mmCIF file of C-alpha atoms in Angstrom:
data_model
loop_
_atom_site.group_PDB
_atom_site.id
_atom_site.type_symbol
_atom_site.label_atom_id
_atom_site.label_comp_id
_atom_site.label_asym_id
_atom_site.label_seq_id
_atom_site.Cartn_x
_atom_site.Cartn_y
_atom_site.Cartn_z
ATOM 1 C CA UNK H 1 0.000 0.000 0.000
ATOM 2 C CA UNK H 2 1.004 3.454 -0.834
ATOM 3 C CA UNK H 3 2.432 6.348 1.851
ATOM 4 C CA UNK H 4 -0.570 8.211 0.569
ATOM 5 C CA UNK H 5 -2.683 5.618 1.142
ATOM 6 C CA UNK H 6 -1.171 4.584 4.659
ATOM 7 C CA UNK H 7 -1.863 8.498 5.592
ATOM 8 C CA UNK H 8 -5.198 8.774 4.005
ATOM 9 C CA UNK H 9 -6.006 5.644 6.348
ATOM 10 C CA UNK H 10 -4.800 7.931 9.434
ATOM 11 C CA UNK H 11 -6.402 11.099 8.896
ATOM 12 C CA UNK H 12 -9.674 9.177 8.693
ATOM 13 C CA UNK H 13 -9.351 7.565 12.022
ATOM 14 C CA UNK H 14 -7.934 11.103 13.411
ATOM 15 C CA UNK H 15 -11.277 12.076 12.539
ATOM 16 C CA UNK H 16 -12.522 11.099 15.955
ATOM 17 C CA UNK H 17 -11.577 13.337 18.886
ATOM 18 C CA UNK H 18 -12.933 15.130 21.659
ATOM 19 C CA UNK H 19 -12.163 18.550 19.896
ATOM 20 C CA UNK H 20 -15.547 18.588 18.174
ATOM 21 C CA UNK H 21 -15.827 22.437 17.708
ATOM 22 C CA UNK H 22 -11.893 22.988 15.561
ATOM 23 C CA UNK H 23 -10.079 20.727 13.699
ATOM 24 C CA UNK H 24 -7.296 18.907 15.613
ATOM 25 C CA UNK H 25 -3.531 18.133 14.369
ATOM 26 C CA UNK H 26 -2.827 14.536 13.691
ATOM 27 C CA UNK H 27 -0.704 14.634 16.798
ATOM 28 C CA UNK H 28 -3.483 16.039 19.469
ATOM 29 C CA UNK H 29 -6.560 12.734 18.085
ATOM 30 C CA UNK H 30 -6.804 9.987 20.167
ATOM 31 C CA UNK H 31 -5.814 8.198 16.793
ATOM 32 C CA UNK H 32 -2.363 9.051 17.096
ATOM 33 C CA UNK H 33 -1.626 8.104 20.251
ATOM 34 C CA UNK H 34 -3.578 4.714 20.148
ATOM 35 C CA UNK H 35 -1.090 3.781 17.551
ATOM 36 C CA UNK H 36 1.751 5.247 19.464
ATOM 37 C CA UNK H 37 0.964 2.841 22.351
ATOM 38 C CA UNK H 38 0.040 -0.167 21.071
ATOM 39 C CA UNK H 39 3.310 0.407 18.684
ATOM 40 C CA UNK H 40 5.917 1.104 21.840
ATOM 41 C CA UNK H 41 3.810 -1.105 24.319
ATOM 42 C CA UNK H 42 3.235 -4.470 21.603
ATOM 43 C CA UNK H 43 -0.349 -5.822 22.501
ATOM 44 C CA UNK H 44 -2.846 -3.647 24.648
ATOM 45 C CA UNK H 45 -6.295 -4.471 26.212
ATOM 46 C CA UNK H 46 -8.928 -1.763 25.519
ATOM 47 C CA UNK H 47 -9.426 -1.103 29.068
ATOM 48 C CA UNK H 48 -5.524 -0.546 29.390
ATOM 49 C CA UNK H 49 -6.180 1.938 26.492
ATOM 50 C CA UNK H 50 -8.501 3.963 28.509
ATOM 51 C CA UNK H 51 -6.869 4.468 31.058
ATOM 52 C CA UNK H 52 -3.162 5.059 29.745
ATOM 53 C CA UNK H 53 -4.690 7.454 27.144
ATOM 54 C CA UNK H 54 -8.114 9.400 28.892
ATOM 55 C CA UNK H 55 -8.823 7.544 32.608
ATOM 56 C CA UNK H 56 -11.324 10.612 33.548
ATOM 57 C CA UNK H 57 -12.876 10.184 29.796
ATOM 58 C CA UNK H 58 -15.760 8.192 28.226
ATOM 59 C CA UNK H 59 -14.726 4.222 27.539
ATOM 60 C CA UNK H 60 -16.774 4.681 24.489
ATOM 61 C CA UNK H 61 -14.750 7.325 22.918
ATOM 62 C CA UNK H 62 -11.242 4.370 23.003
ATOM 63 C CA UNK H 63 -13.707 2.202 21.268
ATOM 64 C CA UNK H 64 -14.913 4.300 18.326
ATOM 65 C CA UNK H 65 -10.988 5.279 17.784
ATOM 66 C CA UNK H 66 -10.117 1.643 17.912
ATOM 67 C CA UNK H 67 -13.042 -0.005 15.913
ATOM 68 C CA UNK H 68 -12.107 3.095 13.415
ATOM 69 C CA UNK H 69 -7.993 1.977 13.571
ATOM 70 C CA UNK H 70 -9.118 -1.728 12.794
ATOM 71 C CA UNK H 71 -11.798 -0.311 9.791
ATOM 72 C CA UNK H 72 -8.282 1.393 8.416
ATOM 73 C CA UNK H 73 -6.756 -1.764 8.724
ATOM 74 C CA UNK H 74 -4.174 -0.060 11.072
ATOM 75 C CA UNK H 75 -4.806 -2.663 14.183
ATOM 76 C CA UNK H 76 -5.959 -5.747 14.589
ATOM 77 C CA UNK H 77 -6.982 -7.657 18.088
ATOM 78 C CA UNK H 78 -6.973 -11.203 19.941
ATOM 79 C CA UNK H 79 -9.862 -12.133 22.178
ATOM 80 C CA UNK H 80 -8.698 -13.038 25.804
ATOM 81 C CA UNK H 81 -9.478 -16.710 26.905
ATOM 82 C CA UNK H 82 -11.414 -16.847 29.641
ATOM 83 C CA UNK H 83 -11.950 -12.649 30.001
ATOM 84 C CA UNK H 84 -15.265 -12.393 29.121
ATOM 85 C CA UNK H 85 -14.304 -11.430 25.605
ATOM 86 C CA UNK H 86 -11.633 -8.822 26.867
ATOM 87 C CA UNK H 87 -10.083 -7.577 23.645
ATOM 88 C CA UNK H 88 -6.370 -7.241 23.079
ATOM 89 C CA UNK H 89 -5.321 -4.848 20.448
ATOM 90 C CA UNK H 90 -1.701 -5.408 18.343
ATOM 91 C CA UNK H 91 -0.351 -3.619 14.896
ATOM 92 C CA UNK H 92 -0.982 -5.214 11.440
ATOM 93 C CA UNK H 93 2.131 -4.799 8.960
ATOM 94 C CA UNK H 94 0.256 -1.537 7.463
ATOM 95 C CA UNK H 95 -0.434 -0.028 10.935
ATOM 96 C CA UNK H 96 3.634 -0.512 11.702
ATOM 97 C CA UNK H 97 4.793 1.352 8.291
ATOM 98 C CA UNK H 98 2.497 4.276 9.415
ATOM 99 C CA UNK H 99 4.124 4.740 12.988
ATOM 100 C CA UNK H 100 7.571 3.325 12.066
ATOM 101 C CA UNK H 101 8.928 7.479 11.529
ATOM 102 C CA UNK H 102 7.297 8.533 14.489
ATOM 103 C CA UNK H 103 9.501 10.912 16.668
ATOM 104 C CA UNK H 104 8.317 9.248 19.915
ATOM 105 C CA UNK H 105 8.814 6.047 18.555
ATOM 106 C CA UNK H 106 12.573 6.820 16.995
ATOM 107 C CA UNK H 107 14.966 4.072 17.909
ATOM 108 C CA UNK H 108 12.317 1.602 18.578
ATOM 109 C CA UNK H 109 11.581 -1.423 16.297
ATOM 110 C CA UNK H 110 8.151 -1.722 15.488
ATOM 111 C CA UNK H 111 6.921 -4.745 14.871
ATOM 112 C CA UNK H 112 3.745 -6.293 13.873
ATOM 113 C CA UNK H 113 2.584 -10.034 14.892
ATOM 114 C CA UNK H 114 1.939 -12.270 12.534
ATOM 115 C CA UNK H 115 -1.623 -12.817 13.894
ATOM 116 C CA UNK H 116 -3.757 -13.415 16.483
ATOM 117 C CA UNK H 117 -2.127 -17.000 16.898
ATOM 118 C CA UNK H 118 1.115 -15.236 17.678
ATOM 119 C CA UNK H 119 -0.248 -12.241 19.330
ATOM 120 C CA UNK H 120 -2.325 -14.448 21.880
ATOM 121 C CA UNK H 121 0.600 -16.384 22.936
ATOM 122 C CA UNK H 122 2.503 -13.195 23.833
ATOM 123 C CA UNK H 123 -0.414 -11.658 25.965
ATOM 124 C CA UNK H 124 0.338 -13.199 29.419
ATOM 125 C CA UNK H 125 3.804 -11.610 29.660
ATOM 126 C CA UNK H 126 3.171 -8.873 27.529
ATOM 127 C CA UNK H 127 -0.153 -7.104 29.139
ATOM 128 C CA UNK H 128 1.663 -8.079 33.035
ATOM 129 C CA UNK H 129 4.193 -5.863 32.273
ATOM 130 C CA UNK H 130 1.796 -3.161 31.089
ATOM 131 C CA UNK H 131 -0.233 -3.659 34.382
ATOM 132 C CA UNK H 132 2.980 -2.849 35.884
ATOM 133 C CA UNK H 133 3.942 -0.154 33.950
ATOM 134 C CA UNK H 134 -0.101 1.338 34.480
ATOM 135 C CA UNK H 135 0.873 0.799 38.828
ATOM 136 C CA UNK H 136 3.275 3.768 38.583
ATOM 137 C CA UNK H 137 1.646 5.777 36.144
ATOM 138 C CA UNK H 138 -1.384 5.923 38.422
ATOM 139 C CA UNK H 139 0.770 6.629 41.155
ATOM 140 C CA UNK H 140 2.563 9.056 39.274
ATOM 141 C CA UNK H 141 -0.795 11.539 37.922
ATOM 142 C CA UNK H 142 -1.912 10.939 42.039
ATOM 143 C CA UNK H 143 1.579 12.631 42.759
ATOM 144 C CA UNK H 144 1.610 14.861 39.821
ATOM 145 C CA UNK H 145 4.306 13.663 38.601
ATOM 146 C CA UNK H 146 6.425 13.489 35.356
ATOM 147 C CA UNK H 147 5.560 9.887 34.317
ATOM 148 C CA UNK H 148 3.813 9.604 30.623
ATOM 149 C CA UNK H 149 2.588 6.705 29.030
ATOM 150 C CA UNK H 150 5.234 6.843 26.347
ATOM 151 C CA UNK H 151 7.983 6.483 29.451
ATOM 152 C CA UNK H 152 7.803 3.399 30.152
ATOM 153 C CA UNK H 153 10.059 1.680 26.975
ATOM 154 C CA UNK H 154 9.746 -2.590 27.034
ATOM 155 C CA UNK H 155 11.938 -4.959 26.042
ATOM 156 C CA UNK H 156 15.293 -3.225 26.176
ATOM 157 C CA UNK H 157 18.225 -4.701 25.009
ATOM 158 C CA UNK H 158 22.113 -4.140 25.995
ATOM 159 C CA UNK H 159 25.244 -6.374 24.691
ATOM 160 C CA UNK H 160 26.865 -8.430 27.327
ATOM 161 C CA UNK H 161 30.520 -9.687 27.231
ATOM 162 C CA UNK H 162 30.228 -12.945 25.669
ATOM 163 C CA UNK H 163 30.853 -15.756 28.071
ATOM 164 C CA UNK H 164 28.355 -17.679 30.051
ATOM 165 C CA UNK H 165 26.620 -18.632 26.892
ATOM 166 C CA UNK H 166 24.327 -15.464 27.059
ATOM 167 C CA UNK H 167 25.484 -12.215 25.394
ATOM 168 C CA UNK H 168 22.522 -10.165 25.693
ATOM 169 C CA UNK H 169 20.796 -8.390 28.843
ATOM 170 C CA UNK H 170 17.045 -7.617 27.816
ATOM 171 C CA UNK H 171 15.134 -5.753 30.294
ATOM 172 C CA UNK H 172 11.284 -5.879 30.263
ATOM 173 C CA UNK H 173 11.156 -2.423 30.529
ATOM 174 C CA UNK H 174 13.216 0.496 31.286
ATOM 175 C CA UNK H 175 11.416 3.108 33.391
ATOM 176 C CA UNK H 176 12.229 7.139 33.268
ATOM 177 C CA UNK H 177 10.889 9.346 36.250
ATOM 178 C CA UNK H 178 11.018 12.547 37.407
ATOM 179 C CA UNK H 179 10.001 13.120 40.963
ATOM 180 C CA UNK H 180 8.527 16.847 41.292
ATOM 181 C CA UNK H 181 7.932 16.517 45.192
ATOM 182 C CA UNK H 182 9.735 17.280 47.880
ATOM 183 C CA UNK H 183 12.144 17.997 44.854
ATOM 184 C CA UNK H 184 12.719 18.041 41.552
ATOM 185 C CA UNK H 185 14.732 14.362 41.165
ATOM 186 C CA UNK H 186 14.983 11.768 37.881
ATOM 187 C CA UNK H 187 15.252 8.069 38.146
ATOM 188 C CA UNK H 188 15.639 5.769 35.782
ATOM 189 C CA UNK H 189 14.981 1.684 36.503
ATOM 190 C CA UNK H 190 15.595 -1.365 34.999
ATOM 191 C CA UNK H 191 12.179 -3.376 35.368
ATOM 192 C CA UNK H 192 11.980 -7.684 35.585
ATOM 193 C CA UNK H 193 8.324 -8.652 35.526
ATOM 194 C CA UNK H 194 8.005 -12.202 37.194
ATOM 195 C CA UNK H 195 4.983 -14.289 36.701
ATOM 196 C CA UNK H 196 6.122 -16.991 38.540
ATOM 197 C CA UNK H 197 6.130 -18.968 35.532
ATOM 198 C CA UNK H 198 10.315 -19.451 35.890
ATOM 199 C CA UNK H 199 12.336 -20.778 38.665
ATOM 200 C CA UNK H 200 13.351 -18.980 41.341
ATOM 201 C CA UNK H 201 16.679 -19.563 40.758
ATOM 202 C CA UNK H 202 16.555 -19.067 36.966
ATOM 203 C CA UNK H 203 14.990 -15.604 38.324
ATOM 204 C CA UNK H 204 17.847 -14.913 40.644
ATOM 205 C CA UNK H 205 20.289 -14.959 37.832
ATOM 206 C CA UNK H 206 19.364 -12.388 36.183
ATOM 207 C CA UNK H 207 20.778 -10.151 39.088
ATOM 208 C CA UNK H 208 24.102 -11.673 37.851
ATOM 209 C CA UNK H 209 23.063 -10.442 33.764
ATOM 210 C CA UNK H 210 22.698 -7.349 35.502
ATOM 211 C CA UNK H 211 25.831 -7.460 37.787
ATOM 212 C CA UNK H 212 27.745 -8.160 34.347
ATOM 213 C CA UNK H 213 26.217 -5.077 32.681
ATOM 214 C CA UNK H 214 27.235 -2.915 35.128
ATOM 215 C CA UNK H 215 31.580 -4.181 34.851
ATOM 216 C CA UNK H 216 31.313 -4.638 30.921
ATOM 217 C CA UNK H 217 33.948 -2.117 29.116
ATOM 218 C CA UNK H 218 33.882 -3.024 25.509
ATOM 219 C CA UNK H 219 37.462 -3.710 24.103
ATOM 220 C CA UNK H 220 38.302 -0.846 21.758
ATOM 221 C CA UNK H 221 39.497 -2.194 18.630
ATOM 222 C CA UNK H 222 42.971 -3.053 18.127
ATOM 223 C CA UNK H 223 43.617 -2.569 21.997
ATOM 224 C CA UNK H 224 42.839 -3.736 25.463
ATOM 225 C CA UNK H 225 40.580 -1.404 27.024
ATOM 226 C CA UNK H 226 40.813 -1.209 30.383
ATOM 227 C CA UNK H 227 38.392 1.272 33.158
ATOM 228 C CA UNK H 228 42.069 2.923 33.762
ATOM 229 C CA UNK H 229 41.975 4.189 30.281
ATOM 230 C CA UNK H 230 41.154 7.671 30.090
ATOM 231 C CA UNK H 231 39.075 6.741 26.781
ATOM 232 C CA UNK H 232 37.187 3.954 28.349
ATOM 233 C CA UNK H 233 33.742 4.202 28.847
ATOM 234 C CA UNK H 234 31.197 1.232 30.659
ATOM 235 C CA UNK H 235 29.059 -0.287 28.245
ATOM 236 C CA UNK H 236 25.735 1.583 30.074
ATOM 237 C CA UNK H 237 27.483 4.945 30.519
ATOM 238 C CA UNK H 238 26.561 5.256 26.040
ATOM 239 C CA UNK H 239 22.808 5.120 27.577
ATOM 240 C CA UNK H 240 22.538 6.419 30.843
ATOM 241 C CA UNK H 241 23.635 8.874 33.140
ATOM 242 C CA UNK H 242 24.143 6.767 36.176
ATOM 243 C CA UNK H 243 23.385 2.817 36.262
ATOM 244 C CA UNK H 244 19.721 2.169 36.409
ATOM 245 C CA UNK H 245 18.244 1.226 39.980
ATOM 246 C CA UNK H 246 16.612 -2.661 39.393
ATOM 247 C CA UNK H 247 12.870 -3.547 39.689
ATOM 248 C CA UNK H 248 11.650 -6.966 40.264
ATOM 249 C CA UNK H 249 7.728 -6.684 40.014
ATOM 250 C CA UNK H 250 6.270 -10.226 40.935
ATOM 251 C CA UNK H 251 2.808 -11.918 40.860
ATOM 252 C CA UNK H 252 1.323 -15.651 39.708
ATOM 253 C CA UNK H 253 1.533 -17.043 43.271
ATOM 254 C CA UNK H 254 0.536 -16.845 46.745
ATOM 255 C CA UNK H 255 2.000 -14.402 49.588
ATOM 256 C CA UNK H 256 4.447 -17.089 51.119
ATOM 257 C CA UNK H 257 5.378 -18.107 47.293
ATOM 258 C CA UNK H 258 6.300 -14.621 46.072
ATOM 259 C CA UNK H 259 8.234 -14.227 49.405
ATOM 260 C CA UNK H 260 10.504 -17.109 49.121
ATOM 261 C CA UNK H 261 10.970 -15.533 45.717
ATOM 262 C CA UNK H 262 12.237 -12.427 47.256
ATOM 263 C CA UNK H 263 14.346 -14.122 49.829
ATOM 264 C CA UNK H 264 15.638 -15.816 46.986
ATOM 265 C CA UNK H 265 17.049 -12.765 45.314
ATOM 266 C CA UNK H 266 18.231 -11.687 48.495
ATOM 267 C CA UNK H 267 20.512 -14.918 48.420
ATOM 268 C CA UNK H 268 22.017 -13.737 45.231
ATOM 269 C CA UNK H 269 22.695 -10.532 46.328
ATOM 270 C CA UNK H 270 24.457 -11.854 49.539
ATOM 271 C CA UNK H 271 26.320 -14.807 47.695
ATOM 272 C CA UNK H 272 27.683 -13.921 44.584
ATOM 273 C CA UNK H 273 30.806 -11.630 44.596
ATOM 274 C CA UNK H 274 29.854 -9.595 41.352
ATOM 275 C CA UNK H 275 26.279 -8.830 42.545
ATOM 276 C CA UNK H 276 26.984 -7.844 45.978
ATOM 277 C CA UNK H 277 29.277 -5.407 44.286
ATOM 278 C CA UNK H 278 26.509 -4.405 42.650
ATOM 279 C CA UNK H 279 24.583 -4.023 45.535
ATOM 280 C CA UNK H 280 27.053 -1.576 46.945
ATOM 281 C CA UNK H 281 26.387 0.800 44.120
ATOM 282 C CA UNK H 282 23.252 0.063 42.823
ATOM 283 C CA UNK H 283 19.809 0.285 44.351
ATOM 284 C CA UNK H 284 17.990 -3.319 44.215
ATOM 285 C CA UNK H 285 14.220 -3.922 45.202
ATOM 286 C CA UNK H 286 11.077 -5.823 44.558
ATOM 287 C CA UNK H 287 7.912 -5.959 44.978
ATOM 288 C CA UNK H 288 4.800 -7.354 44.251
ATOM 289 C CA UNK H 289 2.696 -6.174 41.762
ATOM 290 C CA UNK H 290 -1.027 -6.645 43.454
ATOM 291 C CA UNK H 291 0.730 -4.279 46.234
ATOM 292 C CA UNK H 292 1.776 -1.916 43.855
ATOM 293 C CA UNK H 293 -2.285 -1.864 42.342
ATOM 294 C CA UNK H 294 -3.234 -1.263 45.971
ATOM 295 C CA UNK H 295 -0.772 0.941 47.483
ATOM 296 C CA UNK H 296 1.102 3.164 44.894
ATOM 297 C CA UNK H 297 4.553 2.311 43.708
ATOM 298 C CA UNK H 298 5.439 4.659 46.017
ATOM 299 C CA UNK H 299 3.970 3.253 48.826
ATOM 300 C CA UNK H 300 6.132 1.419 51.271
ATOM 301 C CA UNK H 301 5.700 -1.875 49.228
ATOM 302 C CA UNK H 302 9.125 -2.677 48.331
ATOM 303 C CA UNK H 303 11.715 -5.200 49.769
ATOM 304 C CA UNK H 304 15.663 -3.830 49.487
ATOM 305 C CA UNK H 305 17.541 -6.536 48.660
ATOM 306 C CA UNK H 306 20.603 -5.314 49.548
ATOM 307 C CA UNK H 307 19.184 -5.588 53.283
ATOM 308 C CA UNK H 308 17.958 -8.749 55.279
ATOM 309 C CA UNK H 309 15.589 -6.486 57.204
ATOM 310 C CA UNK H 310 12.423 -6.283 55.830
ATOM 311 C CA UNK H 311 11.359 -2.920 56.359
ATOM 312 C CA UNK H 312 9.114 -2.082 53.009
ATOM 313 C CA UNK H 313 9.683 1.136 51.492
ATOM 314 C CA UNK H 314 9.065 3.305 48.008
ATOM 315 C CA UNK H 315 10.985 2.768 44.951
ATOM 316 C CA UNK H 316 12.892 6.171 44.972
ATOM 317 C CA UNK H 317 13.909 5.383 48.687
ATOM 318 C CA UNK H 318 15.778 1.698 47.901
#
């Protein structure tokens, strides 16, 4: 299909918006930023919709836009087993050539599922870690906040140094915050989202994927890099200012389950050389995510795991 065609498709579902009396840009219609999110987010429930995109608004307003998108031929959806027909809404190919130039989507892939087949099977994971990311942006617009729905980037990806068998560290989300109250601060966190559906010890090793992150200095060509080099930069100082605190979100079990689970990654922390050094520089906390619904993620909800005490605290105070 043409680019004319592909932007023909997009002004007509930009048509609906709840600027009735002047004609909105393409970047102010509900439209836009459907696409946006299901595009940066992968698969999205229409509830989820509502309330990342207009919580105090009409449900009925996400629907039109959406049953408009999948008209265009711009989205598609899977029906949830067993969710009373709960509707989960993914790209087709066309709808990821219309966002793929985005500005707020730049350096993202965008990719499309084959189908509902493939789309279904990633919706467990996928629409957990959106629950999560919808904890602290409801927490966030309670606080006021700078926390948007675009802020909260999934399945991030960073080299590793290649030994262990696994050369690549992919987070399920990176998170970017900035406090406004009692002062202006900005955090950044790596975010695992555990569904209990791994061990616990296949859980706990990702601290040590983390752990390696944090020591990797890529080898300059034709030399031996080493930190004492005045050229050499860490692997994650090309991406972030300082090292990402780390998030373990967990659910899919009962309270004395998800505990062990923590005590667990508290075991890691306290017996493995290269994450307790971690630990010594980098704040390390989870939490689970039914608490973080209830509470705020905020709210005193969160384990350290740098500590054996298990006083609960928020996020930004690990």
């Amino acid at each position: 299909m043409s680019t004319d065609t592909n932007r023909d498709a997009l002004t007509n579902a930009s048509a609906i918006s709840t600027k009735p009396q002047s004609q909105p840009s393409t970047n102010d219609t509900y439209a836009h930023k459907v696409l946006a999110l299901v595009a940066q987010h992968r698969l999205a429930t229409s509830p989820q919709l509502h309330q990342l995109i207009s919580p105090e608004g009409r449900r009925q307003t996400i629907s039109a836009v959406l049953n408009r998108l999948r008209e265009d031929k711009l989205l598609s959806y899977t029906v949830l087993p067993a969710s009373n027909r709960t509707r989960a809404w993914y790209l087709t190919p066309q709808g990821a050539r219309v966002v793929a130039s985005w500005p707020e989507l730049r350096g993202r892939p965008v990719q499309a599922p084959s189908g509902g087949t493939d789309a279904g099977l990633r919706a467990a994971h996928t629409l957990t870690v959106l629950r999560a990311h919808l904890a602290f942006l409801h927490d966030a617009r309670a606080r006021g906040d700078e926390y948007g729905p675009l802020d909260w980037v999934p399945e991030v990806a960073h080299r590793l140094p290649d030994t262990g068998g696994e050369d690549r560290l992919i987070a399920d989300a990176v998170l970017h915050y900035t406090a406004i109250t009692p002062r202006r601060l900005q955090f950044r966190a790596f975010v695992e989202v555990d569904r209990a559906t791994m061990s616990s010890e296949r859980l706990s090793r990702k601290l040590i994927s983390y752990a390696r992150f944090h020591e990797y200095l890529p080898q300059l060509p034709g030399r031996r890099g080493t930190v004492a080099d005045q050229d050499a930069m860490l692997a994650w100082q090309r991406f972030y200012p300082r090292f990402p605190r780390v998030l373990f979100v967990l659910t899919g079990a009962g309270p004395d389950a998800l505990q062990q689970r923590i005590n667990d990654l508290r075991a890691m922390v306290a017996g493995h050389p290269l994450v307790t050094q971690l630990a010594g520089k980098v704040q390390l906390g989870a939490a689970v995510l039914e608490d973080l619904e209830q509470y705020g993620a905020t709210g005193p909800v969160w384990s350290p795991l740098s500590s054996t005490n298990d006083e609960r605290r928020s996020w930004m105070e690990l």
